[in-house]
PDB file of C-alpha atoms in Angstrom:
ATOM      1  CA  UNK A   1     119.407-212.399  46.667  1.00 59.00           C
ATOM      2  CA  UNK A   2     121.568-209.575  47.968  1.00 71.00           C
ATOM      3  CA  UNK A   3     125.143-210.449  48.885  1.00 75.00           C
ATOM      4  CA  UNK A   4     124.619-209.691  52.583  1.00 76.00           C
ATOM      5  CA  UNK A   5     121.452-211.822  52.643  1.00 77.00           C
ATOM      6  CA  UNK A   6     123.352-214.624  50.931  1.00 84.00           C
ATOM      7  CA  UNK A   7     126.116-214.592  53.556  1.00 86.00           C
ATOM      8  CA  UNK A   8     123.566-214.467  56.357  1.00 82.00           C
ATOM      9  CA  UNK A   9     121.647-217.409  54.896  1.00 86.00           C
ATOM     10  CA  UNK A  10     124.804-219.531  54.695  1.00 90.00           C
ATOM     11  CA  UNK A  11     125.367-218.944  58.406  1.00 88.00           C
ATOM     12  CA  UNK A  12     121.742-219.848  59.105  1.00 84.00           C
ATOM     13  CA  UNK A  13     122.012-223.128  57.197  1.00 89.00           C
ATOM     14  CA  UNK A  14     125.225-224.065  58.984  1.00 90.00           C
ATOM     15  CA  UNK A  15     123.831-223.089  62.374  1.00 85.00           C
ATOM     16  CA  UNK A  16     120.816-225.408  62.080  1.00 84.00           C
ATOM     17  CA  UNK A  17     122.856-228.416  60.918  1.00 85.00           C
ATOM     18  CA  UNK A  18     124.731-230.632  63.417  1.00 82.00           C
ATOM     19  CA  UNK A  19     126.719-232.255  60.586  1.00 88.00           C
ATOM     20  CA  UNK A  20     128.961-230.824  57.848  1.00 91.00           C
ATOM     21  CA  UNK A  21     127.045-229.193  55.009  1.00 92.00           C
ATOM     22  CA  UNK A  22     128.435-229.672  51.527  1.00 92.00           C
ATOM     23  CA  UNK A  23     128.924-226.831  49.096  1.00 90.00           C
ATOM     24  CA  UNK A  24     126.464-228.551  46.749  1.00 91.00           C
ATOM     25  CA  UNK A  25     123.732-228.531  49.384  1.00 90.00           C
ATOM     26  CA  UNK A  26     124.394-224.861  50.125  1.00 91.00           C
ATOM     27  CA  UNK A  27     124.305-224.075  46.413  1.00 90.00           C
ATOM     28  CA  UNK A  28     121.024-225.938  45.939  1.00 91.00           C
ATOM     29  CA  UNK A  29     119.312-224.175  48.843  1.00 88.00           C
ATOM     30  CA  UNK A  30     120.589-220.744  47.826  1.00 88.00           C
ATOM     31  CA  UNK A  31     120.016-221.426  44.116  1.00 87.00           C
ATOM     32  CA  UNK A  32     123.526-220.353  43.191  1.00 90.00           C
ATOM     33  CA  UNK A  33     126.605-222.085  41.830  1.00 91.00           C
ATOM     34  CA  UNK A  34     129.133-223.928  43.963  1.00 89.00           C
ATOM     35  CA  UNK A  35     131.747-221.383  42.887  1.00 90.00           C
ATOM     36  CA  UNK A  36     129.562-218.652  44.433  1.00 92.00           C
ATOM     37  CA  UNK A  37     129.342-220.700  47.637  1.00 91.00           C
ATOM     38  CA  UNK A  38     133.122-221.115  47.792  1.00 90.00           C
ATOM     39  CA  UNK A  39     133.612-217.349  47.431  1.00 91.00           C
ATOM     40  CA  UNK A  40     130.928-216.584  50.038  1.00 91.00           C
ATOM     41  CA  UNK A  41     132.392-219.021  52.578  1.00 91.00           C
ATOM     42  CA  UNK A  42     135.850-217.552  51.992  1.00 90.00           C
ATOM     43  CA  UNK A  43     134.426-214.065  52.612  1.00 90.00           C
ATOM     44  CA  UNK A  44     132.815-215.219  55.858  1.00 90.00           C
ATOM     45  CA  UNK A  45     136.026-216.836  57.071  1.00 89.00           C
ATOM     46  CA  UNK A  46     137.807-213.607  56.200  1.00 88.00           C
ATOM     47  CA  UNK A  47     135.325-211.783  58.438  1.00 85.00           C
ATOM     48  CA  UNK A  48     136.321-214.155  61.292  1.00 86.00           C
ATOM     49  CA  UNK A  49     133.175-216.250  61.209  1.00 88.00           C
ATOM     50  CA  UNK A  50     134.339-219.617  62.632  1.00 90.00           C
ATOM     51  CA  UNK A  51     133.546-221.898  59.698  1.00 91.00           C
ATOM     52  CA  UNK A  52     135.549-225.120  59.511  1.00 90.00           C
ATOM     53  CA  UNK A  53     135.932-227.562  56.641  1.00 86.00           C
ATOM     54  CA  UNK A  54     136.846-227.472  52.993  1.00 70.00           C
ATOM     55  CA  UNK A  55     135.349-228.100  49.544  1.00 67.00           C
ATOM     56  CA  UNK A  56     134.335-231.723  49.061  1.00 75.00           C
ATOM     57  CA  UNK A  57     133.991-232.474  52.770  1.00 83.00           C
ATOM     58  CA  UNK A  58     131.494-229.887  53.935  1.00 91.00           C
ATOM     59  CA  UNK A  59     131.410-226.979  56.326  1.00 92.00           C
ATOM     60  CA  UNK A  60     130.624-226.649  60.034  1.00 92.00           C
ATOM     61  CA  UNK A  61     129.936-223.521  62.076  1.00 89.00           C
ATOM     62  CA  UNK A  62     132.096-223.397  65.183  1.00 87.00           C
ATOM     63  CA  UNK A  63     130.440-223.466  68.610  1.00 80.00           C
ATOM     64  CA  UNK A  64     129.687-220.261  70.469  1.00 72.00           C
ATOM     65  CA  UNK A  65     129.151-218.096  67.409  1.00 74.00           C
ATOM     66  CA  UNK A  66     126.446-215.507  68.018  1.00 70.00           C
ATOM     67  CA  UNK A  67     124.683-213.531  65.314  1.00 63.00           C
ATOM     68  CA  UNK A  68     123.224-210.072  65.806  1.00 61.00           C
ATOM     69  CA  UNK A  69     119.562-210.293  66.882  1.00 56.00           C
ATOM     70  CA  UNK A  70     116.713-209.805  64.428  1.00 59.00           C
ATOM     71  CA  UNK A  71     118.800-210.352  61.320  1.00 68.00           C
ATOM     72  CA  UNK A  72     115.775-211.527  59.354  1.00 76.00           C
ATOM     73  CA  UNK A  73     115.608-212.405  55.676  1.00 77.00           C
ATOM     74  CA  UNK A  74     112.584-211.452  53.534  1.00 82.00           C
ATOM     75  CA  UNK A  75     111.471-215.111  53.479  1.00 84.00           C
ATOM     76  CA  UNK A  76     111.660-215.293  57.262  1.00 84.00           C
ATOM     77  CA  UNK A  77     109.604-212.106  57.605  1.00 88.00           C
ATOM     78  CA  UNK A  78     106.968-213.475  55.229  1.00 90.00           C
ATOM     79  CA  UNK A  79     106.800-216.670  57.289  1.00 91.00           C
ATOM     80  CA  UNK A  80     106.391-214.716  60.535  1.00 90.00           C
ATOM     81  CA  UNK A  81     103.769-212.381  59.064  1.00 91.00           C
ATOM     82  CA  UNK A  82     101.792-215.291  57.614  1.00 90.00           C
ATOM     83  CA  UNK A  83     101.897-217.128  60.934  1.00 90.00           C
ATOM     84  CA  UNK A  84     100.769-214.012  62.789  1.00 89.00           C
ATOM     85  CA  UNK A  85      97.887-213.541  60.355  1.00 87.00           C
ATOM     86  CA  UNK A  86      96.750-217.117  60.929  1.00 86.00           C
ATOM     87  CA  UNK A  87      96.954-216.751  64.713  1.00 85.00           C
ATOM     88  CA  UNK A  88      95.001-213.481  64.530  1.00 80.00           C
ATOM     89  CA  UNK A  89      92.130-215.354  62.887  1.00 78.00           C
ATOM     90  CA  UNK A  90      91.758-217.613  65.933  1.00 77.00           C
ATOM     91  CA  UNK A  91      89.074-216.801  68.449  1.00 74.00           C
ATOM     92  CA  UNK A  92      91.708-216.525  71.137  1.00 79.00           C
ATOM     93  CA  UNK A  93      92.097-212.851  72.125  1.00 78.00           C
ATOM     94  CA  UNK A  94      95.305-213.391  74.099  1.00 81.00           C
ATOM     95  CA  UNK A  95      97.172-215.100  71.253  1.00 85.00           C
ATOM     96  CA  UNK A  96      95.714-212.827  68.578  1.00 83.00           C
ATOM     97  CA  UNK A  97      96.841-209.743  70.482  1.00 84.00           C
ATOM     98  CA  UNK A  98     100.268-211.249  71.076  1.00 87.00           C
ATOM     99  CA  UNK A  99     100.673-212.021  67.355  1.00 88.00           C
ATOM    100  CA  UNK A 100      99.894-208.416  66.413  1.00 86.00           C
ATOM    101  CA  UNK A 101     102.295-207.146  69.083  1.00 89.00           C
ATOM    102  CA  UNK A 102     105.110-209.338  67.731  1.00 88.00           C
ATOM    103  CA  UNK A 103     104.692-207.920  64.228  1.00 88.00           C
ATOM    104  CA  UNK A 104     104.662-204.353  65.555  1.00 87.00           C
ATOM    105  CA  UNK A 105     107.851-204.959  67.570  1.00 85.00           C
ATOM    106  CA  UNK A 106     109.685-206.542  64.635  1.00 85.00           C
ATOM    107  CA  UNK A 107     108.591-203.799  62.239  1.00 85.00           C
ATOM    108  CA  UNK A 108     109.868-201.135  64.651  1.00 82.00           C
ATOM    109  CA  UNK A 109     113.411-202.526  64.724  1.00 79.00           C
ATOM    110  CA  UNK A 110     113.751-203.969  61.203  1.00 80.00           C
ATOM    111  CA  UNK A 111     116.108-202.260  58.730  1.00 78.00           C
ATOM    112  CA  UNK A 112     114.419-199.661  56.549  1.00 82.00           C
ATOM    113  CA  UNK A 113     114.690-201.723  53.358  1.00 80.00           C
ATOM    114  CA  UNK A 114     112.535-204.441  55.003  1.00 81.00           C
ATOM    115  CA  UNK A 115     109.736-202.180  56.271  1.00 84.00           C
ATOM    116  CA  UNK A 116     107.617-202.910  53.213  1.00 85.00           C
ATOM    117  CA  UNK A 117     107.461-206.586  54.110  1.00 85.00           C
ATOM    118  CA  UNK A 118     105.533-205.621  57.249  1.00 86.00           C
ATOM    119  CA  UNK A 119     103.501-202.679  55.925  1.00 83.00           C
ATOM    120  CA  UNK A 120     102.528-204.326  52.643  1.00 85.00           C
ATOM    121  CA  UNK A 121     103.136-208.074  53.067  1.00 83.00           C
ATOM    122  CA  UNK A 122     103.314-210.389  50.097  1.00 84.00           C
ATOM    123  CA  UNK A 123     101.491-213.190  51.914  1.00 83.00           C
ATOM    124  CA  UNK A 124      97.936-213.483  53.181  1.00 84.00           C
ATOM    125  CA  UNK A 125      96.125-216.028  55.316  1.00 78.00           C
ATOM    126  CA  UNK A 126      92.654-217.173  54.305  1.00 75.00           C
ATOM    127  CA  UNK A 127      90.077-215.331  56.449  1.00 71.00           C
ATOM    128  CA  UNK A 128      88.290-217.657  58.829  1.00 66.00           C
ATOM    129  CA  UNK A 129      84.541-218.115  58.762  1.00 59.00           C
ATOM    130  CA  UNK A 130      84.632-216.854  62.355  1.00 55.00           C
ATOM    131  CA  UNK A 131      82.189-219.561  63.353  1.00 52.00           C
ATOM    132  CA  UNK A 132      84.423-221.435  65.764  1.00 52.00           C
ATOM    133  CA  UNK A 133      82.846-222.066  69.118  1.00 54.00           C
ATOM    134  CA  UNK A 134      84.074-219.925  72.002  1.00 58.00           C
ATOM    135  CA  UNK A 135      87.013-221.602  73.698  1.00 60.00           C
ATOM    136  CA  UNK A 136      88.042-221.709  77.343  1.00 64.00           C
ATOM    137  CA  UNK A 137      90.733-219.276  78.462  1.00 70.00           C
ATOM    138  CA  UNK A 138      93.876-220.480  76.732  1.00 83.00           C
ATOM    139  CA  UNK A 139      96.173-218.473  79.001  1.00 86.00           C
ATOM    140  CA  UNK A 140      95.494-220.702  82.009  1.00 88.00           C
ATOM    141  CA  UNK A 141      95.973-223.801  79.856  1.00 91.00           C
ATOM    142  CA  UNK A 142      99.253-222.533  78.472  1.00 90.00           C
ATOM    143  CA  UNK A 143     100.477-221.674  81.974  1.00 90.00           C
ATOM    144  CA  UNK A 144      99.775-225.256  83.040  1.00 93.00           C
ATOM    145  CA  UNK A 145     101.448-226.675  79.907  1.00 93.00           C
ATOM    146  CA  UNK A 146     104.626-224.599  80.285  1.00 91.00           C
ATOM    147  CA  UNK A 147     104.886-225.136  84.056  1.00 92.00           C
ATOM    148  CA  UNK A 148     104.104-228.876  83.917  1.00 93.00           C
ATOM    149  CA  UNK A 149     101.147-228.652  86.307  1.00 95.00           C
ATOM    150  CA  UNK A 150      97.931-230.630  86.398  1.00 96.00           C
ATOM    151  CA  UNK A 151      94.498-229.267  85.495  1.00 96.00           C
ATOM    152  CA  UNK A 152      91.166-230.067  87.093  1.00 96.00           C
ATOM    153  CA  UNK A 153      88.380-229.918  84.510  1.00 95.00           C
ATOM    154  CA  UNK A 154      84.632-230.054  84.722  1.00 95.00           C
ATOM    155  CA  UNK A 155      83.738-231.270  81.253  1.00 95.00           C
ATOM    156  CA  UNK A 156      80.585-231.746  79.195  1.00 94.00           C
ATOM    157  CA  UNK A 157      80.799-234.666  76.790  1.00 91.00           C
ATOM    158  CA  UNK A 158      79.190-234.727  73.340  1.00 88.00           C
ATOM    159  CA  UNK A 159      76.162-236.603  74.718  1.00 92.00           C
ATOM    160  CA  UNK A 160      75.620-233.979  77.426  1.00 92.00           C
ATOM    161  CA  UNK A 161      76.958-235.963  80.374  1.00 93.00           C
ATOM    162  CA  UNK A 162      79.258-234.122  82.744  1.00 95.00           C
ATOM    163  CA  UNK A 163      82.358-235.331  84.515  1.00 94.00           C
ATOM    164  CA  UNK A 164      85.311-234.072  86.525  1.00 96.00           C
ATOM    165  CA  UNK A 165      88.800-234.973  85.316  1.00 95.00           C
ATOM    166  CA  UNK A 166      92.366-234.485  86.477  1.00 97.00           C
ATOM    167  CA  UNK A 167      94.540-234.185  83.388  1.00 96.00           C
ATOM    168  CA  UNK A 168      98.178-233.668  82.476  1.00 96.00           C
ATOM    169  CA  UNK A 169      98.170-231.069  79.669  1.00 95.00           C
ATOM    170  CA  UNK A 170     100.401-231.650  76.655  1.00 94.00           C
ATOM    171  CA  UNK A 171      99.465-228.996  74.090  1.00 93.00           C
ATOM    172  CA  UNK A 172      96.670-226.930  72.587  1.00 90.00           C
ATOM    173  CA  UNK A 173      95.469-227.839  69.110  1.00 88.00           C
ATOM    174  CA  UNK A 174      93.803-225.259  66.901  1.00 81.00           C
ATOM    175  CA  UNK A 175      91.415-225.882  63.999  1.00 73.00           C
ATOM    176  CA  UNK A 176      89.041-223.577  62.139  1.00 67.00           C
ATOM    177  CA  UNK A 177      85.924-224.793  63.913  1.00 69.00           C
ATOM    178  CA  UNK A 178      87.164-225.952  67.312  1.00 78.00           C
ATOM    179  CA  UNK A 179      90.103-225.990  69.700  1.00 86.00           C
ATOM    180  CA  UNK A 180      91.432-229.020  71.546  1.00 90.00           C
ATOM    181  CA  UNK A 181      93.238-229.483  74.839  1.00 93.00           C
ATOM    182  CA  UNK A 182      95.504-232.503  74.364  1.00 95.00           C
ATOM    183  CA  UNK A 183      96.137-234.184  77.716  1.00 96.00           C
ATOM    184  CA  UNK A 184      96.701-237.410  79.628  1.00 95.00           C
ATOM    185  CA  UNK A 185      93.531-238.166  81.584  1.00 96.00           C
ATOM    186  CA  UNK A 186      94.095-239.794  84.974  1.00 95.00           C
ATOM    187  CA  UNK A 187      90.600-241.304  85.220  1.00 93.00           C
ATOM    188  CA  UNK A 188      90.830-242.862  81.727  1.00 93.00           C
ATOM    189  CA  UNK A 189      94.519-243.723  82.045  1.00 94.00           C
ATOM    190  CA  UNK A 190      95.137-242.546  78.503  1.00 95.00           C
ATOM    191  CA  UNK A 191      95.485-239.574  76.201  1.00 96.00           C
ATOM    192  CA  UNK A 192      92.321-237.664  75.363  1.00 94.00           C
ATOM    193  CA  UNK A 193      91.469-234.630  73.236  1.00 93.00           C
ATOM    194  CA  UNK A 194      89.068-232.253  75.015  1.00 94.00           C
ATOM    195  CA  UNK A 195      87.012-229.730  73.035  1.00 91.00           C
ATOM    196  CA  UNK A 196      87.780-226.491  74.852  1.00 90.00           C
ATOM    197  CA  UNK A 197      84.272-225.049  74.399  1.00 89.00           C
ATOM    198  CA  UNK A 198      82.961-227.999  76.437  1.00 92.00           C
ATOM    199  CA  UNK A 199      85.182-227.206  79.420  1.00 93.00           C
ATOM    200  CA  UNK A 200      82.794-225.805  82.026  1.00 93.00           C
ATOM    201  CA  UNK A 201      85.356-224.882  84.682  1.00 93.00           C
ATOM    202  CA  UNK A 202      89.107-225.304  84.936  1.00 93.00           C
ATOM    203  CA  UNK A 203      91.623-224.982  87.771  1.00 94.00           C
ATOM    204  CA  UNK A 204      95.395-225.039  87.518  1.00 94.00           C
ATOM    205  CA  UNK A 205      96.596-227.246  90.368  1.00 95.00           C
ATOM    206  CA  UNK A 206      99.819-226.937  92.324  1.00 94.00           C
ATOM    207  CA  UNK A 207     100.512-230.641  91.743  1.00 95.00           C
ATOM    208  CA  UNK A 208     103.073-231.300  88.991  1.00 94.00           C
ATOM    209  CA  UNK A 209     102.408-233.848  86.291  1.00 94.00           C
ATOM    210  CA  UNK A 210     103.980-237.241  86.874  1.00 84.00           C
ATOM    211  CA  UNK A 211     106.723-236.977  84.230  1.00 89.00           C
ATOM    212  CA  UNK A 212     108.909-234.399  82.525  1.00 83.00           C
ATOM    213  CA  UNK A 213     107.012-232.303  79.983  1.00 76.00           C
ATOM    214  CA  UNK A 214     109.263-233.411  77.162  1.00 86.00           C
ATOM    215  CA  UNK A 215     108.702-237.052  78.039  1.00 92.00           C
ATOM    216  CA  UNK A 216     104.927-236.579  78.188  1.00 93.00           C
ATOM    217  CA  UNK A 217     104.927-235.044  74.730  1.00 92.00           C
ATOM    218  CA  UNK A 218     107.044-237.912  73.370  1.00 93.00           C
ATOM    219  CA  UNK A 219     104.549-240.385  74.782  1.00 94.00           C
ATOM    220  CA  UNK A 220     101.677-238.506  73.139  1.00 94.00           C
ATOM    221  CA  UNK A 221     103.486-238.489  69.785  1.00 93.00           C
ATOM    222  CA  UNK A 222     104.010-242.259  70.020  1.00 94.00           C
ATOM    223  CA  UNK A 223     100.344-242.750  70.981  1.00 94.00           C
ATOM    224  CA  UNK A 224      99.216-240.557  68.076  1.00 92.00           C
ATOM    225  CA  UNK A 225     101.291-242.524  65.587  1.00 93.00           C
ATOM    226  CA  UNK A 226      99.961-245.819  66.970  1.00 92.00           C
ATOM    227  CA  UNK A 227      96.392-244.512  66.626  1.00 89.00           C
ATOM    228  CA  UNK A 228      97.026-243.474  63.026  1.00 89.00           C
ATOM    229  CA  UNK A 229      98.369-246.900  62.189  1.00 88.00           C
ATOM    230  CA  UNK A 230      95.471-248.608  63.929  1.00 84.00           C
ATOM    231  CA  UNK A 231      92.887-246.488  62.123  1.00 82.00           C
ATOM    232  CA  UNK A 232      94.666-247.125  58.831  1.00 77.00           C
ATOM    233  CA  UNK A 233      94.570-250.874  59.392  1.00 62.00           C
ATOM    234  CA  UNK A 234      90.881-250.738  60.404  1.00 57.00           C
ATOM    235  CA  UNK A 235      90.068-248.880  57.206  1.00 46.00           C
TER     236      UNK A 235
END
C-alpha cells in the first residue's frame, strides 16, 4: 500500500469508529506493524489532522474534520465498480443507467493512477440469466419510500385474484428472478412482500405513512427477525 493510501486509510478507519481505535487494530486492518502505525499517526498529527490519543489507549479523530471529496482507495473503487456491475444486471433501466453514470463521473475525476481501476476493473459480477420478470416502475416506488408517502396498489396474487391495497413502503428488494416491494399493508395490518411484476397499477398518494421512515424500517427488521426465528422453530 502506498504511503498516501495508508495515511488516508487510517483516517477512514478513525472516522467510522465512535470509540478509540487501538494501534493494534489499525495495524491488523492495514496489515502493517504497530511501529508503522505509530509513525503514520505522528505524520498525520504533524499535518494538523486532529487525532487525539496515545499508544496503548487508542486514537480518535476530532469532530469537524473534513476530507477532500472522492479520495478513493483501490479497494473502494473495486467495491463501487462491482456494485455498479451488479445493479446494471437488474432489469431496472433507471437504476442500471444511474449505476453506469456514477462510474463515468467517478472515472472522470479520479487521479490518473487510478484510471485503470475503472477502465480495466479487477472485479466482475456474474452475468444474470436475464430471465427476471418485468418489474413495475421502481422510480415511483423509490419516490414514495424516500418521501414517506403511501402507495395505492392494484395487485394480482399468485392464485390470480386481484385486490386493491394501501401500503406503507419500506424498501425494494432485488433478486435474480424477481423484485419485491417490502411494505406495511393497511388491509392486512402487517408487513407483506409484493412481487413487483404482479403490481397492475400504482399511485403515489399525498398521504404520509403513519410513522417516521426510520421507525417503520426498524419495525420491519424486528418483524423479519421474528419470522426467521419462527420458521427456524417450525423446521
